[in-house]
XYZ file of C-alpha atoms in Angstrom:
293
model
C 9.980 36.402 26.484
C 7.732 33.245 26.446
C 4.171 33.684 24.979
C 1.367 33.219 27.011
C -0.166 30.519 25.196
C 3.209 28.445 25.598
C 3.280 29.135 29.062
C -0.456 28.137 29.474
C -0.033 25.149 27.139
C 2.768 24.092 29.683
C 0.629 24.433 32.841
C -2.113 22.561 30.899
C 0.341 19.886 30.347
C 1.803 19.437 33.689
C -1.848 19.307 35.245
C -2.547 16.832 32.583
C 0.276 14.359 33.742
C -0.696 14.800 37.359
C -4.000 13.840 36.558
C -2.799 10.525 34.624
C -0.438 10.014 37.962
C -2.881 10.164 40.654
C -4.594 7.299 42.151
C -7.522 7.293 44.397
C -9.717 4.696 46.049
C -12.743 6.685 44.666
C -13.738 7.176 41.231
C -12.567 5.273 38.006
C -9.720 5.416 36.184
C -11.305 6.383 33.314
C -12.611 9.631 34.529
C -9.218 10.550 34.914
C -8.079 9.752 31.393
C -10.929 11.630 30.030
C -9.489 14.607 32.088
C -6.484 14.161 31.071
C -7.230 13.959 27.171
C -9.238 17.365 27.847
C -5.596 18.756 29.134
C -3.477 17.893 26.658
C -6.133 19.027 23.947
C -6.205 22.233 25.846
C -2.647 22.292 25.811
C -2.290 21.702 22.149
C -4.725 24.433 21.041
C -2.899 26.755 22.848
C 0.659 25.377 21.216
C -1.082 25.889 17.718
C -1.782 29.598 18.685
C 1.625 30.029 19.366
C 2.724 27.964 15.851
C 4.487 25.380 18.173
C 3.573 22.869 16.020
C 6.049 20.188 17.036
C 4.772 20.687 20.890
C 0.956 20.704 19.707
C 1.608 17.102 17.579
C 3.250 15.491 20.814
C -0.029 16.897 23.070
C -2.428 15.401 20.506
C -0.722 12.117 20.517
C -0.731 11.777 23.968
C -4.870 12.047 23.803
C -4.259 9.494 21.112
C -2.350 7.172 23.180
C -4.655 7.498 25.962
C -7.904 6.719 23.518
C -6.372 3.591 22.405
C -6.053 2.552 26.129
C -9.617 3.289 26.770
C -10.411 1.390 23.397
C -11.839 4.538 21.782
C -10.591 3.520 18.296
C -12.708 6.831 16.619
C -11.442 9.209 18.990
C -7.759 7.777 19.045
C -7.746 8.241 15.160
C -8.964 11.637 15.023
C -6.317 12.648 17.210
C -3.542 10.983 15.513
C -4.911 12.717 12.529
C -4.906 16.198 14.469
C -1.010 15.324 15.234
C -0.371 14.474 11.694
C -1.662 17.758 10.499
C 0.544 19.642 13.366
C 3.793 17.548 12.021
C 3.229 18.191 8.544
C 3.834 21.679 9.175
C 7.438 21.195 10.173
C 8.241 17.688 9.173
C 6.064 15.735 6.499
C 8.209 12.566 7.034
C 7.282 12.253 10.874
C 3.382 13.051 9.938
C 3.156 9.586 7.846
C 3.379 6.800 10.360
C 0.595 8.996 12.114
C -1.777 9.143 9.224
C -0.911 5.365 8.725
C -2.073 4.696 12.226
C -5.389 6.689 11.786
C -6.127 5.029 8.270
C -5.681 1.650 9.696
C -8.162 2.670 12.394
C -10.324 4.103 9.951
C -10.789 1.040 7.898
C -11.396 -0.971 10.562
C -14.096 1.328 11.574
C -15.655 1.022 8.426
C -15.276 4.712 7.673
C -13.552 4.343 4.110
C -14.392 7.402 2.861
C -12.518 9.259 6.127
C -9.551 6.443 5.663
C -9.460 7.457 1.734
C -9.030 11.122 2.312
C -6.031 10.810 4.789
C -4.379 8.011 2.487
C -4.769 10.372 -0.218
C -2.965 13.154 1.801
C -0.262 10.943 2.385
C -0.083 9.943 -1.110
C 0.193 13.994 -1.882
C 3.024 13.796 0.730
C 5.176 11.444 -0.952
C 4.230 12.634 -4.225
C 6.109 16.236 -3.400
C 8.932 14.367 -2.273
C 9.136 12.772 -5.576
C 8.669 8.856 -4.173
C 6.214 7.779 -6.559
C 6.758 4.055 -5.680
C 4.750 4.939 -1.922
C 2.873 7.687 -3.564
C 1.190 4.834 -5.863
C 0.390 2.768 -3.140
C -1.644 5.258 -0.960
C -3.128 6.893 -3.857
C -3.987 2.920 -4.720
C -5.417 2.720 -1.456
C -7.246 5.856 -1.384
C -8.974 4.993 -4.951
C -10.155 1.766 -3.339
C -11.498 3.163 -0.446
C -13.543 5.963 -2.323
C -14.785 3.110 -4.764
C -16.136 1.442 -2.057
C -17.897 4.413 -0.723
C -19.325 4.869 -4.389
C -17.140 8.298 -4.526
C -16.724 7.713 -8.198
C -14.974 10.845 -9.275
C -12.626 10.939 -6.148
C -11.799 7.372 -6.501
C -10.956 8.384 -10.699
C -8.800 11.303 -9.337
C -6.718 9.086 -7.191
C -6.665 5.847 -9.909
C -5.623 8.623 -12.240
C -2.640 9.602 -10.248
C -2.035 6.008 -9.782
C -1.662 5.444 -13.824
C -0.001 8.288 -14.230
C 3.167 7.648 -11.977
C 2.911 3.969 -12.744
C 3.792 5.069 -16.214
C 7.010 7.492 -15.466
C 8.293 4.302 -13.185
C 7.846 2.243 -16.507
C 5.343 0.250 -15.287
C 3.360 0.524 -18.624
C 0.900 -2.428 -18.166
C -0.477 -1.007 -14.780
C -0.368 2.332 -16.156
C -2.832 1.159 -19.231
C -4.985 -0.604 -16.882
C -5.392 2.604 -14.770
C -6.089 4.559 -17.801
C -8.498 2.104 -19.680
C -10.661 1.408 -16.524
C -10.568 5.394 -16.587
C -11.886 5.685 -20.138
C -14.419 2.943 -19.682
C -16.270 4.477 -16.317
C -16.131 7.951 -18.049
C -18.374 6.353 -20.916
C -20.642 5.427 -18.348
C -21.561 9.327 -16.990
C -22.786 11.913 -19.277
C -20.790 14.381 -17.315
C -17.649 12.592 -18.039
C -17.734 10.554 -21.524
C -15.549 13.510 -22.792
C -12.819 12.689 -20.910
C -12.658 9.254 -22.196
C -10.753 10.025 -25.176
C -8.149 11.512 -23.325
C -7.966 8.273 -21.258
C -7.272 6.141 -23.879
C -5.345 8.620 -25.703
C -2.949 8.041 -22.374
C -3.225 4.354 -22.460
C -2.067 4.427 -26.302
C 0.869 6.472 -25.619
C 1.730 3.872 -22.864
C 1.506 1.070 -25.227
C 4.216 3.297 -27.897
C 6.251 3.542 -24.439
C 6.457 0.219 -24.179
C 7.239 -0.142 -27.860
C 4.532 -2.209 -28.512
C 2.929 -0.993 -31.807
C 0.471 -4.291 -32.081
C -0.897 -3.371 -29.081
C -1.321 0.093 -29.883
C -2.939 -0.760 -33.089
C -5.120 -3.430 -31.156
C -5.969 -0.263 -28.584
C -7.006 1.972 -31.345
C -9.459 -0.542 -32.868
C -11.068 -1.590 -29.528
C -11.400 2.350 -27.972
C -13.066 2.991 -31.339
C -15.740 0.417 -30.680
C -15.857 1.115 -27.040
C -16.600 5.168 -27.865
C -18.380 5.771 -31.515
C -17.138 9.223 -31.434
C -13.202 8.264 -30.629
C -12.342 7.349 -34.301
C -12.997 10.659 -35.805
C -11.195 12.519 -32.939
C -8.013 14.549 -32.799
C -6.948 12.138 -30.071
C -7.542 9.200 -32.372
C -5.920 10.824 -35.302
C -2.806 11.548 -33.204
C -2.392 7.692 -31.670
C -2.781 6.549 -35.262
C -0.264 8.740 -36.807
C 2.259 8.104 -34.008
C 1.774 4.497 -34.223
C 2.600 4.298 -38.019
C 5.649 6.685 -37.403
C 6.663 4.360 -34.911
C 5.815 1.116 -37.412
C 7.835 3.313 -39.962
C 10.787 3.982 -37.137
C 10.520 7.463 -38.662
C 11.335 9.867 -35.502
C 11.276 12.950 -37.900
C 7.750 12.168 -38.755
C 6.947 11.645 -35.213
C 8.253 14.935 -34.155
C 5.816 16.656 -37.062
C 2.782 14.778 -35.795
C 3.699 15.878 -32.278
C 4.129 19.441 -33.289
C 1.042 19.832 -35.305
C -0.955 18.435 -32.296
C 0.851 20.544 -29.847
C 0.128 24.006 -31.972
C -3.938 22.841 -31.723
C -3.822 21.334 -28.370
C -0.924 21.784 -25.770
C 0.695 18.753 -24.356
C 0.841 18.587 -20.767
C 4.420 17.884 -18.857
C 3.387 14.218 -18.544
C 2.477 13.309 -22.046
C 5.731 15.131 -23.264
C 7.824 12.956 -21.224
C 6.352 9.979 -22.117
C 6.524 10.884 -25.868
C 9.878 11.863 -25.530
C 10.908 8.590 -24.434
C 9.040 7.284 -27.564
C 11.127 9.689 -29.859
C 14.368 8.892 -28.275
C 13.896 5.146 -29.018
C 12.943 5.936 -32.346
C 16.108 8.044 -32.627
C 18.264 5.176 -31.192
C 16.849 2.504 -33.220
C 17.056 4.799 -36.567
C 20.601 5.503 -35.623
C 21.417 1.932 -35.081
C 20.255 1.412 -38.495
C 22.309 3.951 -40.063
C 25.414 2.375 -38.472
C 24.706 -1.352 -39.924
C 24.445 0.385 -43.207
């Protein structure tokens, strides 16, 4: 048996379509478009109550298309977002183009904070699908938009995602650039300055993963000059020890230093993944030297 909300929604959709197709010598076309949008919105809300997400999305999308014709850009973007939120419940892939349309409009209108929020949402969708390349693009857009609104904390959160995912895709220069920017910015805030060490440590990990011990050594010196507390920190001591192990191509020493650090401060999954790459490179290099002997 059809739910009463669905029945009501269908009636409203039929009325909206009839309104759009109506024609009269009197009255303005703007009025009928407004009436149709109102009817589609009511239909969408009835579909929402019945959890008919796809049908609700279709109604919101109809409203968005009408608002585009009326050149009511803000209302069009709002309806694109409503449609995207409905589709995201059943098919996230189909929601992305609608978010993208809304983001473009919000940027044109100078609503960068709102654009950033939805760009971040798209980044999260791609992240869940493990499409890190696209996730990076949208997190970067979100970070840039948040920065333009001086939303420093939210911009930093998105930039960290860019750096973390870039490293996973072996784009270590981009990752290093992001982590160093985060670390430097953190030092300018009394609330965030203690996070600088973590960001600098992650940048150092990326230098080692890139197999560039000279860059790692130079980075340690530079970070110590930027943050006078870095040199005596556990993060710096770990980075120095790991860099020395890489210079010596000593995989066992590398593993021992990680074990000691992990017993005090647990490594997170990202750190473990990046450092495992470094250790594997050291092991392969040591194996190659043994074969030569």
